[in-house]
PDB file of C-alpha atoms in Angstrom:
ATOM      1  CA  UNK A  52      10.413  16.559  20.887  1.00  0.00           C
ATOM      2  CA  UNK A  53       8.170  18.127  18.328  1.00  0.00           C
ATOM      3  CA  UNK A  54       8.966  21.750  17.599  1.00  0.00           C
ATOM      4  CA  UNK A  55      11.872  21.818  20.032  1.00  0.00           C
ATOM      5  CA  UNK A  56      15.022  23.698  19.145  1.00  0.00           C
ATOM      6  CA  UNK A  57      18.370  22.507  20.478  1.00  0.00           C
ATOM      7  CA  UNK A  58      19.940  24.910  22.933  1.00  0.00           C
ATOM      8  CA  UNK A  59      23.550  25.819  22.178  1.00  0.00           C
ATOM      9  CA  UNK A  60      25.370  27.193  25.245  1.00  0.00           C
ATOM     10  CA  UNK A  61      27.687  29.164  22.906  1.00  0.00           C
ATOM     11  CA  UNK A  62      24.735  31.199  21.631  1.00  0.00           C
ATOM     12  CA  UNK A  63      23.852  34.417  23.436  1.00  0.00           C
ATOM     13  CA  UNK A  64      21.953  33.750  26.644  1.00  0.00           C
ATOM     14  CA  UNK A  65      18.240  33.138  26.136  1.00  0.00           C
ATOM     15  CA  UNK A  66      16.589  35.051  28.935  1.00  0.00           C
ATOM     16  CA  UNK A  67      13.162  35.387  27.331  1.00  0.00           C
ATOM     17  CA  UNK A  68      10.535  33.049  28.800  1.00  0.00           C
ATOM     18  CA  UNK A  69       7.918  31.377  26.605  1.00  0.00           C
ATOM     19  CA  UNK A  70       4.487  32.942  26.242  1.00  0.00           C
ATOM     20  CA  UNK A  71       1.944  31.659  28.775  1.00  0.00           C
ATOM     21  CA  UNK A  72      -0.064  28.553  27.930  1.00  0.00           C
ATOM     22  CA  UNK A  73      -3.616  29.278  26.799  1.00  0.00           C
ATOM     23  CA  UNK A  74      -6.857  27.389  26.191  1.00  0.00           C
ATOM     24  CA  UNK A  75      -6.769  24.717  28.906  1.00  0.00           C
ATOM     25  CA  UNK A  76      -9.351  22.071  28.011  1.00  0.00           C
ATOM     26  CA  UNK A  77     -10.323  19.392  30.555  1.00  0.00           C
ATOM     27  CA  UNK A  78     -11.365  16.654  28.135  1.00  0.00           C
ATOM     28  CA  UNK A  79     -11.998  14.063  30.880  1.00  0.00           C
ATOM     29  CA  UNK A  80     -12.710  14.672  34.546  1.00  0.00           C
ATOM     30  CA  UNK A  81     -13.709  11.666  36.648  1.00  0.00           C
ATOM     31  CA  UNK A  82     -13.234  10.672  40.282  1.00  0.00           C
ATOM     32  CA  UNK A  83      -9.873   9.075  39.451  1.00  0.00           C
ATOM     33  CA  UNK A  84      -8.596  10.695  36.220  1.00  0.00           C
ATOM     34  CA  UNK A  85      -8.021  14.173  34.805  1.00  0.00           C
ATOM     35  CA  UNK A  86      -7.174  14.499  31.116  1.00  0.00           C
ATOM     36  CA  UNK A  87      -6.187  17.960  29.997  1.00  0.00           C
ATOM     37  CA  UNK A  88      -4.994  19.562  26.761  1.00  0.00           C
ATOM     38  CA  UNK A  89      -3.903  23.092  25.799  1.00  0.00           C
ATOM     39  CA  UNK A  90      -2.679  25.188  22.889  1.00  0.00           C
ATOM     40  CA  UNK A  91       1.064  25.075  22.192  1.00  0.00           C
ATOM     41  CA  UNK A  92       2.975  27.989  23.702  1.00  0.00           C
ATOM     42  CA  UNK A  93       5.412  30.063  21.664  1.00  0.00           C
ATOM     43  CA  UNK A  94       8.966  31.129  22.426  1.00  0.00           C
ATOM     44  CA  UNK A  95      11.729  33.084  20.684  1.00  0.00           C
ATOM     45  CA  UNK A  96      13.878  29.912  20.556  1.00  0.00           C
ATOM     46  CA  UNK A  97      11.447  27.048  21.126  1.00  0.00           C
ATOM     47  CA  UNK A  98       9.297  25.386  23.762  1.00  0.00           C
ATOM     48  CA  UNK A  99      10.623  21.998  24.900  1.00  0.00           C
ATOM     49  CA  UNK A 100       8.058  21.052  27.525  1.00  0.00           C
ATOM     50  CA  UNK A 101       5.295  21.886  29.936  1.00  0.00           C
ATOM     51  CA  UNK A 102       4.921  21.630  33.709  1.00  0.00           C
ATOM     52  CA  UNK A 103       1.468  20.808  35.069  1.00  0.00           C
ATOM     53  CA  UNK A 104       0.446  22.035  38.521  1.00  0.00           C
ATOM     54  CA  UNK A 105      -2.484  20.725  40.573  1.00  0.00           C
ATOM     55  CA  UNK A 106      -3.499  22.561  43.748  1.00  0.00           C
ATOM     56  CA  UNK A 107      -0.081  24.246  43.941  1.00  0.00           C
ATOM     57  CA  UNK A 108       1.995  21.085  43.393  1.00  0.00           C
ATOM     58  CA  UNK A 109       3.907  20.172  40.253  1.00  0.00           C
ATOM     59  CA  UNK A 110       2.424  16.817  39.216  1.00  0.00           C
ATOM     60  CA  UNK A 111       3.690  16.253  35.666  1.00  0.00           C
ATOM     61  CA  UNK A 112       6.193  17.364  33.046  1.00  0.00           C
ATOM     62  CA  UNK A 113       5.565  16.573  29.387  1.00  0.00           C
ATOM     63  CA  UNK A 114       6.758  17.536  25.910  1.00  0.00           C
ATOM     64  CA  UNK A 115       3.193  17.116  24.631  1.00  0.00           C
ATOM     65  CA  UNK A 116       0.287  19.564  24.777  1.00  0.00           C
ATOM     66  CA  UNK A 117      -1.819  17.131  26.760  1.00  0.00           C
ATOM     67  CA  UNK A 118      -1.596  15.046  29.913  1.00  0.00           C
ATOM     68  CA  UNK A 119      -3.663  12.400  31.674  1.00  0.00           C
ATOM     69  CA  UNK A 120      -3.292  12.299  35.444  1.00  0.00           C
ATOM     70  CA  UNK A 121      -4.461   9.837  38.050  1.00  0.00           C
ATOM     71  CA  UNK A 122      -6.024  11.766  40.908  1.00  0.00           C
ATOM     72  CA  UNK A 123      -8.491  11.432  43.752  1.00  0.00           C
ATOM     73  CA  UNK A 124     -11.582  13.591  43.353  1.00  0.00           C
ATOM     74  CA  UNK A 125     -14.243  11.688  45.264  1.00  0.00           C
ATOM     75  CA  UNK A 126     -15.311  14.769  47.206  1.00  0.00           C
ATOM     76  CA  UNK A 127     -16.358  16.637  44.048  1.00  0.00           C
ATOM     77  CA  UNK A 128     -14.585  19.721  45.390  1.00  0.00           C
ATOM     78  CA  UNK A 129     -12.803  22.356  43.376  1.00  0.00           C
ATOM     79  CA  UNK A 130      -9.208  21.876  42.265  1.00  0.00           C
ATOM     80  CA  UNK A 131      -6.809  24.401  40.735  1.00  0.00           C
ATOM     81  CA  UNK A 132      -4.987  23.331  37.544  1.00  0.00           C
ATOM     82  CA  UNK A 133      -2.249  25.410  35.906  1.00  0.00           C
ATOM     83  CA  UNK A 134       0.360  24.801  33.189  1.00  0.00           C
ATOM     84  CA  UNK A 135       3.715  26.501  32.524  1.00  0.00           C
ATOM     85  CA  UNK A 136       5.746  26.290  29.298  1.00  0.00           C
ATOM     86  CA  UNK A 137       9.490  25.593  29.498  1.00  0.00           C
ATOM     87  CA  UNK A 138      12.190  26.445  26.942  1.00  0.00           C
ATOM     88  CA  UNK A 139      15.573  24.753  26.402  1.00  0.00           C
ATOM     89  CA  UNK A 140      17.409  27.406  28.425  1.00  0.00           C
ATOM     90  CA  UNK A 141      15.237  26.610  31.448  1.00  0.00           C
ATOM     91  CA  UNK A 142      13.045  29.708  31.261  1.00  0.00           C
ATOM     92  CA  UNK A 143       9.481  29.156  32.473  1.00  0.00           C
ATOM     93  CA  UNK A 144       6.448  31.026  31.235  1.00  0.00           C
ATOM     94  CA  UNK A 145       4.037  32.788  33.505  1.00  0.00           C
ATOM     95  CA  UNK A 146       1.324  30.472  34.787  1.00  0.00           C
ATOM     96  CA  UNK A 147      -1.549  29.698  32.457  1.00  0.00           C
ATOM     97  CA  UNK A 148      -4.982  31.056  33.290  1.00  0.00           C
ATOM     98  CA  UNK A 149      -6.256  28.971  36.188  1.00  0.00           C
ATOM     99  CA  UNK A 150      -8.682  26.166  35.493  1.00  0.00           C
ATOM    100  CA  UNK A 151     -10.916  25.387  38.469  1.00  0.00           C
TER     101      UNK A 151
END
């Protein structure tokens, strides 16, 4: 994974979560697809992935700073999208600013 740092269990415990994800950018929003990108989060050891949440449900995990999701949006209603950064020790960032 790009920018990832291996976690060594013999190192002192990493209890510091990554910084929150910023700059969510919905590059494609259609009735059946949501493509989203964001700025890379930072961490004292290294970010290894991101969890993507849609309407309160975790829908994807990726090592990249983008994701393309199949979804059903025929009603044109509002949906809540959030992203959390994850480090090698399993610490999660606070939730990104909400994208509606």
